């Protein structure tokens, strides 16, 4: 992770408002939920909401309180096993696919766990010496961004769980689902040459965004906005899912075995397409960005359009023209929105994570931090593809143009979409 400003490094108390705001937003996201919503696990890749709330708390207890709080006694020794996600350096983990089988600790007990850890963290941050702060503050920053990642997962995991119900219940029925006219696609040239890639500066970044290095890109054109539902519908209607020449071999095998014929959450009813959203089942908005597509689907659509997906380096170079603004979780839409603009590069940040053609690999000279915290990113640099830009479920304060998200090519329960290049 990048170093943080010297004033924070010397005085952890300055982090207290941010700590309270980020931790509090997890509870804000839980306000529409019934108690039953906290405990369900709809697939191995998803986790119960209760587990997310406990795991993010476990992170602060494990990596900060146990190390820096004086005479610290764990709140419950079993929590180290139950809520450890994948840190082998910490110890054994409860099996991920079975997280939904746990009825204890209860939701109430997890909330008590959060309050107790928050109280102890608040005391530690206020009492830490300047010397201790230089070690504690970067870990607090990491823990808060880690919680923001899980806030996004809470929404996407809950959406997957609600979608299994034939009643199509809404998470937030009052969220507005904007519609609008489909804006024409535009293309924008990106100059080729040697470009600087990766994080620079003192602001927070994950370790996988460094070191900053040079990359060679060709001159190319990149689409002005993401692919829309209407454009993807044309691909579906043209038999895109029945044309093996458009698909990578593994992608073709995947759509055959999984029987995919449209994006996740598209529902065909009485000859009309509906889309399940966190606001319930809605008519498919042809002007909104298509979402919940896998890398395989994004790649096949690009071939159908006689285009391609950009590399992550091309995407990062193009993004330097745009501001960090868009439809993030703070808008409370919880769904990609259509762009109303026809000028320049639009929606590069927010709305949908955009698949790139780049395999998730270490940058030249990458070295993970020592100890268990080094397992955060580096050990996943295999069989994954990079996504850029953030989504409608991402916090604006969490995203950066150098942010490297990553998922396996078949994943599509996240808000993932498509931007073309050529």
XYZ file of N, CA, C and O in Angstrom, residues 20 30 50 66 149 163 229 234 344 349 351 357 367 381:
56
model
N -15.263 6.231 11.493
C -16.663 6.175 11.887
C -17.588 6.254 10.674
O -18.614 5.574 10.623
N -27.461 -1.763 5.522
C -28.266 -2.840 6.110
C -29.665 -2.387 6.525
O -30.508 -3.230 6.865
N -24.235 -11.065 7.202
C -23.682 -11.178 8.559
C -22.197 -11.486 8.514
O -21.415 -10.933 9.289
N -4.980 -6.694 17.947
C -4.158 -7.747 18.551
C -2.678 -7.397 18.553
O -1.916 -7.872 19.398
N -14.681 -2.340 -0.019
C -14.804 -3.461 -0.954
C -15.941 -4.386 -0.531
O -16.722 -4.845 -1.368
N -32.364 -12.637 -6.131
C -32.739 -13.083 -7.473
C -33.134 -14.550 -7.516
O -33.757 -14.995 -8.495
N -27.712 -1.907 -22.881
C -28.587 -3.080 -22.947
C -29.162 -3.260 -24.349
O -29.274 -4.389 -24.845
N -29.301 -6.676 -29.293
C -29.121 -6.987 -30.712
C -28.194 -8.193 -30.886
O -28.421 -9.037 -31.762
N -17.294 13.526 -25.413
C -16.115 12.985 -24.755
C -16.299 11.576 -24.229
O -17.245 10.857 -24.578
N -15.776 6.007 -14.949
C -15.722 5.724 -13.517
C -17.146 5.686 -12.983
O -17.932 6.604 -13.192
N -20.903 3.334 -12.455
C -21.883 2.563 -13.237
C -21.500 1.094 -13.361
O -22.147 0.239 -12.775
N -8.810 -6.740 -21.549
C -8.262 -7.998 -22.079
C -7.006 -8.423 -21.342
O -6.361 -9.400 -21.735
N 6.367 -6.394 -5.197
C 6.687 -7.207 -4.035
C 5.579 -7.027 -3.004
O 5.349 -5.907 -2.540
N -2.858 -13.546 -8.374
C -2.406 -13.150 -9.709
C -2.256 -14.359 -10.621
O -1.176 -14.698 -11.110
